[in-house]
Short mmCIF file of C-alpha atoms and ligand atoms in Angstrom, two decimals:
data_model
loop_
_atom_site.label_atom_id
_atom_site.label_comp_id
_atom_site.label_asym_id
_atom_site.label_seq_id
_atom_site.Cartn_x
_atom_site.Cartn_y
_atom_site.Cartn_z
CA UNK A 1 12.10 15.16 -7.70
CA UNK A 2 11.11 11.60 -8.37
CA UNK A 3 12.26 9.59 -11.58
CA UNK A 4 12.36 6.04 -12.92
CA UNK A 5 15.53 4.65 -14.55
CA UNK A 6 14.91 1.61 -16.66
CA UNK A 7 18.49 1.17 -18.17
CA UNK A 8 19.15 -1.97 -16.15
CA UNK A 9 16.27 -3.69 -17.87
CA UNK A 10 18.16 -3.82 -21.08
CA UNK A 11 20.94 -6.03 -22.14
CA UNK A 12 22.11 -9.51 -22.96
CA UNK A 13 19.07 -12.04 -21.97
CA UNK A 14 17.12 -8.94 -20.98
CA UNK A 15 15.06 -6.60 -23.03
CA UNK A 16 16.93 -5.63 -26.33
CA UNK A 17 16.99 -1.78 -26.78
CA UNK A 18 15.20 -2.26 -30.12
CA UNK A 19 12.39 -3.45 -27.92
CA UNK A 20 12.31 -0.48 -25.79
CA UNK A 21 8.72 0.57 -25.73
CA UNK A 22 7.77 3.92 -26.78
CA UNK A 23 4.60 6.19 -26.32
CA UNK A 24 4.02 6.11 -30.03
CA UNK A 25 3.41 2.35 -30.05
CA UNK A 26 -0.20 1.46 -31.08
CA UNK A 27 -0.67 -0.84 -28.07
CA UNK A 28 0.39 1.82 -25.38
CA UNK A 29 -1.52 4.68 -27.11
CA UNK A 30 -4.65 2.39 -27.09
CA UNK A 31 -4.02 1.55 -23.48
CA UNK A 32 -3.85 5.14 -22.51
CA UNK A 33 -6.94 6.11 -24.59
CA UNK A 34 -8.96 3.48 -23.14
CA UNK A 35 -8.01 4.57 -19.63
CA UNK A 36 -8.93 8.20 -20.47
CA UNK A 37 -12.14 7.02 -21.78
CA UNK A 38 -12.66 5.40 -18.47
CA UNK A 39 -11.86 8.61 -16.61
CA UNK A 40 -14.11 10.69 -18.87
CA UNK A 41 -16.97 8.54 -18.55
CA UNK A 42 -16.59 8.51 -14.69
CA UNK A 43 -16.15 4.96 -14.61
CA UNK A 44 -12.77 5.26 -12.88
CA UNK A 45 -12.10 8.17 -10.69
CA UNK A 46 -8.68 7.95 -9.00
CA UNK A 47 -7.46 10.60 -11.65
CA UNK A 48 -9.31 13.35 -9.75
CA UNK A 49 -8.16 12.27 -6.46
CA UNK A 50 -5.40 14.81 -6.23
CA UNK A 51 -8.07 17.56 -6.62
CA UNK A 52 -9.77 16.30 -3.31
CA UNK A 53 -11.03 19.29 -1.30
CA UNK A 54 -8.30 19.73 1.25
CA UNK A 55 -9.57 22.75 3.38
CA UNK A 56 -12.52 21.08 5.16
CA UNK A 57 -10.77 18.07 6.03
CA UNK A 58 -7.67 19.91 7.51
CA UNK A 59 -10.06 22.47 9.32
CA UNK A 60 -12.16 19.67 10.73
CA UNK A 61 -9.00 17.70 11.68
CA UNK A 62 -7.72 20.76 13.42
CA UNK A 63 -10.87 21.23 15.43
CA UNK A 64 -10.50 17.76 16.68
CA UNK A 65 -6.99 17.91 17.81
CA UNK A 66 -7.91 20.95 19.92
CA UNK A 67 -10.30 18.57 21.77
CA UNK A 68 -9.40 16.06 24.42
CA UNK A 69 -7.94 13.53 21.85
CA UNK A 70 -4.50 12.34 21.96
CA UNK A 71 -4.72 9.41 19.94
CA UNK A 72 -6.64 7.99 16.98
CA UNK A 73 -7.51 4.42 16.31
CA UNK A 74 -7.85 3.90 12.56
CA UNK A 75 -9.96 0.57 11.78
CA UNK A 76 -9.73 -0.52 8.32
CA UNK A 77 -7.96 -3.07 6.02
CA UNK A 78 -6.39 -3.34 2.57
CA UNK A 79 -7.09 -0.08 0.51
CA UNK A 80 -8.68 1.28 3.54
CA UNK A 81 -5.39 1.28 5.51
CA UNK A 82 -2.42 0.70 3.51
CA UNK A 83 -2.25 4.04 2.04
CA UNK A 84 -2.30 6.24 5.33
CA UNK A 85 -0.01 3.74 6.82
CA UNK A 86 2.53 4.12 4.23
CA UNK A 87 2.44 7.74 4.10
CA UNK A 88 2.53 8.17 7.99
CA UNK A 89 5.54 5.68 7.96
CA UNK A 90 7.34 7.88 5.62
CA UNK A 91 6.91 11.02 7.88
CA UNK A 92 9.56 12.83 9.88
CA UNK A 93 8.43 13.51 13.45
CA UNK A 94 7.88 17.34 12.45
CA UNK A 95 5.12 15.71 10.00
CA UNK A 96 3.52 13.89 12.95
CA UNK A 97 2.47 16.63 15.27
CA UNK A 98 -1.10 15.57 15.52
CA UNK A 99 -2.79 12.69 17.18
CA UNK A 100 -0.67 9.37 17.84
CA UNK A 101 -2.03 6.92 15.30
CA UNK A 102 -2.66 3.13 15.79
CA UNK A 103 -4.00 0.98 13.14
CA UNK A 104 -6.33 -1.98 13.90
CA UNK A 105 -6.29 -4.32 10.80
CA UNK A 106 -5.53 -7.75 11.64
CA UNK A 107 -8.11 -9.85 13.66
CA UNK A 108 -5.43 -11.65 15.79
CA UNK A 109 -7.30 -11.57 19.12
CA UNK A 110 -3.99 -11.11 21.17
CA UNK A 111 -2.96 -7.89 19.02
CA UNK A 112 -6.62 -6.61 19.33
CA UNK A 113 -6.92 -7.15 23.08
CA UNK A 114 -3.45 -5.57 23.45
CA UNK A 115 -4.52 -2.37 21.55
CA UNK A 116 -7.86 -1.93 23.50
CA UNK A 117 -5.96 -2.37 26.83
CA UNK A 118 -3.33 0.12 25.80
CA UNK A 119 -5.35 2.96 24.48
CA UNK A 120 -7.54 5.21 26.70
CA UNK A 121 -10.94 5.24 25.52
CA UNK A 122 -11.26 8.97 27.15
CA UNK A 123 -8.87 10.24 24.64
CA UNK A 124 -9.03 8.18 21.61
CA UNK A 125 -10.78 9.09 18.52
CA UNK A 126 -12.03 6.02 16.54
CA UNK A 127 -11.83 6.40 12.79
CA UNK A 128 -13.45 3.57 11.12
CA UNK A 129 -12.93 3.41 7.23
CA UNK A 130 -14.69 0.87 4.91
CA UNK A 131 -16.11 1.52 1.66
CA UNK A 132 -18.48 -1.48 1.58
CA UNK A 133 -19.26 -1.34 5.31
CA UNK A 134 -19.44 -4.85 5.31
CA UNK A 135 -15.76 -6.14 5.82
CA UNK A 136 -15.50 -8.65 8.73
CA UNK A 137 -12.27 -7.57 9.90
CA UNK A 138 -13.37 -3.88 10.05
CA UNK A 139 -16.82 -4.16 11.30
CA UNK A 140 -15.98 -6.68 14.10
CA UNK A 141 -13.19 -4.48 15.36
CA UNK A 142 -15.64 -1.45 15.13
CA UNK A 143 -18.09 -3.17 17.17
CA UNK A 144 -15.56 -3.80 19.83
CA UNK A 145 -14.35 -0.27 19.51
CA UNK A 146 -17.76 1.06 20.10
CA UNK A 147 -18.67 -1.07 22.87
CA UNK A 148 -15.38 -0.06 24.44
CA UNK A 149 -16.05 3.76 24.02
CA UNK A 150 -19.82 3.42 25.28
CA UNK A 151 -18.73 1.49 28.38
CA UNK A 152 -16.15 4.19 29.12
CA UNK A 153 -17.76 7.46 28.39
CA UNK A 154 -21.42 6.66 27.58
CA UNK A 155 -23.26 6.51 24.32
CA UNK A 156 -23.68 10.43 23.76
CA UNK A 157 -19.89 11.13 24.32
CA UNK A 158 -19.08 8.03 22.25
CA UNK A 159 -20.93 9.34 19.27
CA UNK A 160 -18.62 12.35 19.06
CA UNK A 161 -15.70 10.23 19.26
CA UNK A 162 -16.39 8.15 16.08
CA UNK A 163 -15.50 9.26 12.59
CA UNK A 164 -16.76 7.17 9.73
CA UNK A 165 -15.17 7.31 6.12
CA UNK A 166 -17.45 5.17 3.62
CA UNK A 167 -19.55 5.34 0.52
CA UNK A 168 -21.76 8.30 0.35
CA UNK A 169 -24.89 6.51 -0.07
CA UNK A 170 -24.81 2.57 0.14
CA UNK A 171 -23.68 0.25 2.86
CA UNK A 172 -24.50 -0.48 6.37
CA UNK A 173 -22.07 1.81 7.87
CA UNK A 174 -23.77 5.01 6.01
CA UNK A 175 -26.87 3.71 7.69
CA UNK A 176 -25.36 3.73 11.14
CA UNK A 177 -23.77 7.23 10.49
CA UNK A 178 -27.23 8.62 9.60
CA UNK A 179 -28.73 6.97 12.59
CA UNK A 180 -26.02 8.08 15.22
CA UNK A 181 -24.81 11.43 13.83
CA UNK A 182 -21.19 10.33 13.72
CA UNK A 183 -18.59 12.49 11.95
CA UNK A 184 -18.34 11.42 8.40
CA UNK A 185 -16.52 11.72 5.19
CA UNK A 186 -17.53 10.11 1.94
CA UNK A 187 -15.33 7.91 -0.47
CA UNK A 188 -16.13 8.79 -4.33
CA UNK A 189 -18.18 5.75 -5.42
CA UNK A 190 -15.87 5.25 -8.61
CA UNK A 191 -12.60 5.14 -6.39
CA UNK A 192 -11.77 1.53 -5.20
CA UNK A 193 -10.02 0.89 -2.07
CA UNK A 194 -6.43 0.56 -3.48
CA UNK A 195 -6.69 3.70 -5.40
CA UNK A 196 -8.20 5.76 -2.68
CA UNK A 197 -5.12 7.03 -0.61
CA UNK A 198 -5.80 10.67 -1.79
CA UNK A 199 -9.37 10.77 -0.71
CA UNK A 200 -10.67 11.06 2.75
CA UNK A 201 -9.60 7.34 3.23
CA UNK A 202 -5.96 8.49 3.37
CA UNK A 203 -6.43 12.00 4.19
CA UNK A 204 -8.60 12.01 7.23
CA UNK A 205 -6.25 10.10 9.46
CA UNK A 206 -3.28 11.74 8.04
CA UNK A 207 -4.80 15.09 8.72
CA UNK A 208 -5.53 13.99 12.25
CA UNK A 209 -1.92 12.86 12.68
CA UNK A 210 -0.66 16.36 11.61
CA UNK A 211 0.70 15.16 8.28
CA UNK A 212 0.96 17.97 5.81
CA UNK A 213 -1.78 16.66 3.42
CA UNK A 214 -1.77 19.57 1.07
CA UNK A 215 1.87 19.06 0.03
CA UNK A 216 0.98 15.43 -0.53
CA UNK A 217 -1.82 15.91 -2.74
CA UNK A 218 0.16 18.76 -4.53
CA UNK A 219 2.86 16.14 -5.32
CA UNK A 220 0.25 13.75 -6.89
CA UNK A 221 -1.24 16.79 -8.66
CA UNK A 222 2.04 18.02 -10.24
CA UNK A 223 2.81 14.33 -11.32
CA UNK A 224 -0.64 14.13 -12.81
CA UNK A 225 -0.42 17.50 -14.62
CA UNK A 226 3.07 16.90 -16.03
CA UNK A 227 1.75 13.90 -18.02
CA UNK A 228 -1.92 14.98 -18.60
CA UNK A 229 -2.92 14.18 -22.10
CA UNK A 230 -3.18 10.69 -23.75
CA UNK A 231 0.26 11.12 -25.49
CA UNK A 232 2.01 12.12 -22.41
CA UNK A 233 0.30 9.38 -20.29
CA UNK A 234 1.42 6.87 -23.02
CA UNK A 235 5.20 8.04 -23.18
CA UNK A 236 5.62 8.09 -19.34
CA UNK A 237 3.58 5.69 -17.14
CA UNK A 238 2.54 3.76 -20.51
CA UNK A 239 6.02 2.86 -21.25
CA UNK A 240 6.90 1.97 -17.48
CA UNK A 241 3.87 -0.35 -17.42
CA UNK A 242 4.71 -1.91 -21.01
CA UNK A 243 8.51 -2.52 -19.84
CA UNK A 244 7.05 -4.42 -16.85
CA UNK A 245 4.95 -6.49 -18.95
CA UNK A 246 7.49 -7.04 -21.42
CA UNK A 247 9.86 -8.52 -18.66
CA UNK A 248 7.12 -10.76 -17.32
CA UNK A 249 6.44 -12.34 -20.81
CA UNK A 250 10.18 -13.03 -20.81
CA UNK A 251 9.70 -15.11 -17.57
CA UNK A 252 10.60 -12.38 -14.99
CA UNK A 253 7.22 -12.75 -13.52
CA UNK A 254 8.25 -11.62 -9.91
CA UNK A 255 8.70 -7.98 -9.20
CA UNK A 256 10.90 -7.22 -6.07
CA UNK A 257 10.54 -3.65 -4.64
CA UNK A 258 13.69 -3.23 -2.57
CA UNK A 259 13.58 -0.09 -0.57
CA UNK A 260 17.10 1.47 0.46
CA UNK A 261 15.22 3.74 3.05
CA UNK A 262 13.31 2.57 6.13
CA UNK A 263 10.84 5.23 5.70
CA UNK A 264 9.83 4.04 2.26
CA UNK A 265 9.13 0.32 3.38
CA UNK A 266 5.37 1.33 4.11
CA UNK A 267 5.05 2.27 0.32
CA UNK A 268 6.26 -1.26 -0.60
CA UNK A 269 3.54 -2.83 1.25
CA UNK A 270 0.93 -0.25 -0.31
CA UNK A 271 2.40 -0.98 -3.80
CA UNK A 272 2.35 -4.79 -3.19
CA UNK A 273 -1.54 -4.71 -2.70
CA UNK A 274 -2.26 -2.43 -5.64
CA UNK A 275 -0.17 -4.36 -7.95
CA UNK A 276 -1.24 -8.03 -6.70
CA UNK A 277 -4.93 -7.12 -6.40
CA UNK A 278 -5.21 -5.07 -9.44
CA UNK A 279 -3.44 -7.37 -12.00
CA UNK A 280 -3.87 -10.98 -10.44
CA UNK A 281 -7.02 -11.81 -12.64
CA UNK A 282 -8.08 -15.21 -14.05
CA UNK A 283 -9.95 -13.75 -16.97
CA UNK A 284 -9.61 -11.04 -19.22
CA UNK A 285 -12.49 -8.46 -20.25
CA UNK A 286 -13.52 -10.81 -23.07
CA UNK A 287 -14.04 -13.56 -20.51
CA UNK A 288 -10.99 -15.64 -21.76
CA UNK A 289 -9.06 -17.42 -19.15
CA UNK A 290 -5.71 -15.57 -18.85
CA UNK A 291 -4.28 -15.82 -15.27
CA UNK A 292 -2.33 -12.67 -15.38
CA UNK A 293 -0.25 -10.78 -12.86
CA UNK A 294 3.35 -10.75 -11.42
CA UNK A 295 4.25 -11.48 -7.91
CA UNK A 296 5.16 -8.39 -6.05
CA UNK A 297 7.94 -9.08 -3.39
CA UNK A 298 9.04 -6.61 -0.43
CA UNK A 299 12.68 -6.32 0.38
CA UNK A 300 14.36 -3.98 2.41
CA UNK A 301 18.05 -2.85 1.80
CA UNK A 302 20.38 -3.44 3.08
CA UNK A 303 19.02 -6.04 5.64
CA UNK A 304 17.85 -8.44 2.78
CA UNK A 305 21.42 -8.17 1.16
CA UNK A 306 21.93 -10.62 4.07
CA UNK A 307 18.85 -12.59 3.54
CA UNK A 308 17.55 -12.66 -0.13
CA UNK A 309 20.05 -11.15 -2.52
CA UNK A 310 21.97 -14.55 -2.75
CA UNK A 311 18.66 -15.86 -4.31
CA UNK A 312 18.03 -12.89 -6.55
CA UNK A 313 21.37 -13.19 -8.03
CA UNK A 314 22.08 -17.07 -8.20
CA UNK A 315 18.72 -18.55 -8.16
CA UNK A 316 16.24 -18.66 -11.02
CA UNK A 317 16.40 -15.86 -13.32
CA UNK A 318 12.75 -14.76 -12.87
CA UNK A 319 12.96 -11.45 -10.92
CA UNK A 320 12.89 -7.93 -11.71
CA UNK A 321 14.39 -5.98 -8.94
CA UNK A 322 13.37 -2.35 -8.81
CA UNK A 323 15.14 -0.23 -6.11
CA UNK A 324 13.80 2.70 -4.04
CA UNK A 325 16.85 5.15 -3.73
CA UNK A 326 17.13 8.37 -2.07
CA UNK A 327 19.68 11.04 -2.80
CA UNK A 328 19.42 13.10 0.28
CA UNK A 329 18.58 11.80 3.79
CA UNK A 330 16.97 14.17 6.58
CA UNK A 331 19.43 12.77 9.06
CA UNK A 332 23.05 11.80 9.21
CA UNK A 333 25.64 10.15 11.19
CA UNK A 334 29.42 9.59 10.44
CA UNK A 335 31.35 6.54 11.38
CA UNK A 336 34.04 7.75 13.85
CA UNK A 337 37.59 6.92 14.09
CA UNK A 338 37.40 3.96 16.73
CA UNK A 339 39.95 1.71 18.28
CA UNK A 340 37.25 -0.88 18.02
CA UNK A 341 37.16 -0.81 14.09
CA UNK A 342 39.06 -3.91 12.63
CA UNK A 343 41.95 -2.81 10.65
CA UNK A 344 40.30 -4.32 7.37
CA UNK A 345 37.35 -2.00 7.90
CA UNK A 346 39.45 1.10 8.61
CA UNK A 347 38.37 2.64 5.31
CA UNK A 348 34.86 3.05 6.94
CA UNK A 349 36.23 5.59 9.42
CA UNK A 350 35.18 9.07 8.57
CA UNK A 351 32.48 7.97 6.04
CA UNK A 352 28.94 9.35 6.33
CA UNK A 353 26.29 6.32 6.94
CA UNK A 354 24.53 7.61 3.76
CA UNK A 355 27.66 7.17 1.56
CA UNK A 356 28.03 3.55 2.98
CA UNK A 357 24.25 2.97 2.46
CA UNK A 358 24.60 4.22 -1.13
CA UNK A 359 27.61 2.28 -1.81
CA UNK A 360 25.95 -0.92 -0.54
CA UNK A 361 23.06 -0.16 -3.02
CA UNK A 362 25.27 0.49 -5.78
CA UNK A 363 27.18 -2.68 -5.04
CA UNK A 364 24.27 -4.83 -4.96
CA UNK A 365 22.63 -3.40 -8.07
CA UNK A 366 25.98 -3.93 -9.96
CA UNK A 367 26.37 -7.50 -8.67
CA UNK A 368 22.84 -8.27 -10.00
CA UNK A 369 23.19 -6.67 -13.23
CA UNK A 370 26.52 -8.67 -13.77
CA UNK A 371 24.68 -11.70 -13.26
CA UNK A 372 22.04 -10.81 -15.92
CA UNK A 373 19.34 -9.84 -13.52
CA UNK A 374 17.08 -6.89 -14.55
CA UNK A 375 17.05 -4.17 -12.39
CA UNK A 376 15.42 -0.67 -12.26
CA UNK A 377 15.65 2.34 -9.92
CA UNK A 378 13.03 4.72 -8.57
CA UNK A 379 15.25 7.74 -7.47
CA UNK A 380 13.71 10.23 -4.61
CA UNK A 381 15.72 13.48 -4.37
CA UNK A 382 14.39 13.41 -0.81
CA UNK A 383 11.55 11.59 1.15
CA UNK A 384 8.99 14.33 1.60
CA UNK A 385 5.12 14.65 0.98
CA UNK A 386 5.64 15.83 -2.61
CA UNK A 387 7.81 12.95 -3.66
CA UNK A 388 5.48 10.50 -1.73
CA UNK A 389 2.43 11.91 -3.41
CA UNK A 390 4.09 11.71 -6.84
CA UNK A 391 4.99 8.03 -6.22
CA UNK A 392 1.60 7.18 -5.09
CA UNK A 393 0.00 8.49 -8.03
CA UNK A 394 2.50 7.24 -10.48
CA UNK A 395 2.07 3.53 -9.43
CA UNK A 396 -1.73 4.02 -9.59
CA UNK A 397 -1.41 5.15 -13.31
CA UNK A 398 1.34 2.28 -14.21
CA UNK A 399 -0.99 -0.27 -12.61
CA UNK A 400 -4.13 1.04 -14.29
CA UNK A 401 -2.26 1.14 -17.69
CA UNK A 402 -0.77 -2.32 -17.17
CA UNK A 403 -4.38 -3.54 -16.68
CA UNK A 404 -5.44 -1.97 -19.86
CA UNK A 405 -2.52 -3.39 -21.76
CA UNK A 406 -3.31 -6.90 -20.24
CA UNK A 407 -7.10 -6.30 -21.36
CA UNK A 408 -8.45 -6.97 -17.75
CA UNK A 409 -10.44 -5.35 -15.30
CA UNK A 410 -7.85 -3.72 -12.76
CA UNK A 411 -10.47 -2.45 -10.49
CA UNK A 412 -12.33 -5.64 -9.16
CA UNK A 413 -11.21 -8.35 -7.00
CA UNK A 414 -13.36 -11.36 -7.51
CA UNK A 415 -10.68 -13.87 -6.27
CA UNK A 416 -11.07 -12.49 -2.76
CA UNK A 417 -14.69 -13.21 -2.50
CA UNK A 418 -14.73 -17.11 -2.23
CA UNK A 419 -12.63 -17.03 0.90
CA UNK A 420 -14.83 -14.39 2.61
CA UNK A 421 -18.02 -16.37 1.87
CA UNK A 422 -16.65 -19.58 3.29
CA UNK A 423 -15.56 -17.82 6.41
CA UNK A 424 -19.08 -16.33 6.68
CA UNK A 425 -20.69 -19.67 6.24
CA UNK A 426 -18.31 -21.06 8.96
CA UNK A 427 -19.56 -18.23 11.07
CA UNK A 428 -23.17 -18.99 10.76
CA UNK A 429 -24.18 -16.92 7.78
CA UNK A 430 -27.22 -18.69 6.42
CA UNK A 431 -26.52 -17.97 2.68
CA UNK A 432 -23.01 -19.37 2.89
CA UNK A 433 -23.36 -22.39 5.30
CA UNK A 434 -23.72 -25.00 2.64
CA UNK A 435 -20.86 -23.69 0.52
CA UNK A 436 -18.84 -23.84 3.90
CA UNK A 437 -19.71 -27.33 4.79
CA UNK A 438 -18.89 -28.35 1.11
CA UNK A 439 -15.38 -26.82 1.34
CA UNK A 440 -14.70 -28.16 4.80
CA UNK A 441 -15.68 -31.84 3.74
CA UNK A 442 -13.18 -31.63 0.78
CA UNK A 443 -10.45 -30.30 2.57
CA UNK A 444 -10.78 -32.25 5.79
CA UNK A 445 -10.71 -35.43 3.76
CA UNK A 446 -7.50 -34.21 2.27
CA UNK A 447 -5.57 -32.94 5.34
CA UNK A 448 -6.64 -35.53 8.01
CA UNK A 449 -5.08 -38.36 6.16
CA UNK A 450 -1.94 -36.36 4.98
CA UNK A 451 -1.06 -34.45 7.99
CA UNK A 452 2.48 -35.27 9.30
CA UNK A 453 2.70 -35.06 13.21
CA UNK A 454 5.85 -33.16 14.54
CA UNK A 455 4.85 -32.67 18.16
CA UNK A 456 2.51 -34.88 20.07
CA UNK A 457 0.52 -33.68 23.16
CA UNK A 458 2.72 -31.98 25.68
CA UNK A 459 4.16 -34.12 28.45
CA UNK A 460 2.23 -32.89 31.77
CA UNK A 461 5.43 -33.39 33.67
CA UNK A 462 7.14 -30.77 31.45
CA UNK A 463 4.19 -28.38 31.15
O1 PA5 B 501 -8.64 -2.34 -2.70
C1 PA5 B 501 -9.60 -2.83 -2.47
O2 PA5 B 501 -10.77 -2.62 -2.88
C2 PA5 B 501 -9.53 -3.87 -1.21
O3 PA5 B 501 -8.53 -3.90 -0.72
C3 PA5 B 501 -10.37 -2.97 -0.09
O4 PA5 B 501 -9.96 -1.85 0.24
C4 PA5 B 501 -10.50 -3.90 1.20
O5 PA5 B 501 -10.97 -5.21 0.85
C5 PA5 B 501 -11.53 -3.24 2.22
O6 PA5 B 501 -12.65 -3.02 1.75
P1 PA5 B 501 -13.59 -2.00 2.60
O7 PA5 B 501 -12.96 -0.59 2.25
O8 PA5 B 501 -15.00 -2.22 1.66
O9 PA5 B 501 -13.67 -2.36 3.81
#
């Protein structure tokens, strides 16, 4: 069971009950119709990802797990890694009985070097995931990984230790697959990175890790099929999207997702990218300047009660705090009677930790509500592959519908390109060298005159 309770969004200074969006509202119905049209025309394909053929992926992964491999190194970034990472992070040990999984995402040379020193090339399967095949971070680390494998086991064996997940036809990685005969899986062309967790992008590493991918996909499918026609889409995810946007219009333009379960914190990272990259847009589909988007913020209960909640409750009233709450945890501990417990805390003795955790969540939610802060709650009866699948699918729908309500293109990310091109130019790409120089000149003039020195050269005597 997974449900969304938005009652904390209504009240004085928040949304009024009369404003409660309904699936009959024209705007919401139109958004649902437009999105359905994109599905029907094949322009947007994530709606079909819960139908991904699981058997070949699972059978292939089982074969690999019977070979010499103990570990997999998953190389990818953004939508090509966050989904699998989030799902694996939510898994209990019984759901991770396959290869140990390591993600190579960031380019920090210290982390990359540590990873390649730590892993054994004899027993590591390298899974490279990139739809475009041109992502600097991914292809640089893949080049290092391939050299590392070849140096250790030779080219022939290395070719049996590489798995590529990429576009079925285009891109440089596809060409390399054809040339070297690596294992390969395709990403449907009409499914963008951040909507691709239920394609081989997420399912291949998850199946290799021994995660029950069938149950994950089934959870997503059940959520999809429960609200499958336009009216049902409008009155479920459409209403949730509209509530989020109505709050943003009122100035609650920061969306804090606060997980009261460590196993769900990866989902918050996944959600942050989905929401930010999909809805943060300068122009709408008509070409008008709009600068849409609300800022997604990650928070972890109870840790951030001791770090962020002071701000959320007493700082600017611009945040909608959505809680991830779990009814039933898979493990439990009880606080024992103990002479070390201060008398003022003796009421804790004999309490289950889940009860204390739950009370802290209830206390924080109530305190925020009392201060007129909008709150909502995603309630999981338990953390399992089905509820995770339903959550992933639901947020993809809410995000896509929010994009339609805003009239923007949810599925592109033009704002990421400029930074990438400047980096290419700095690294010597002839097409972008001039751009990089221009940008550098502009920013250097600015920073060198304004930088404040806090620490000079080290004193050689101190080291
Ligand atoms: O959601 C997206 O489209 C992006 O976050 C991409 O997934 C990310 O930039 C990686 O791209 P690629 O899969 O082409 O390497």
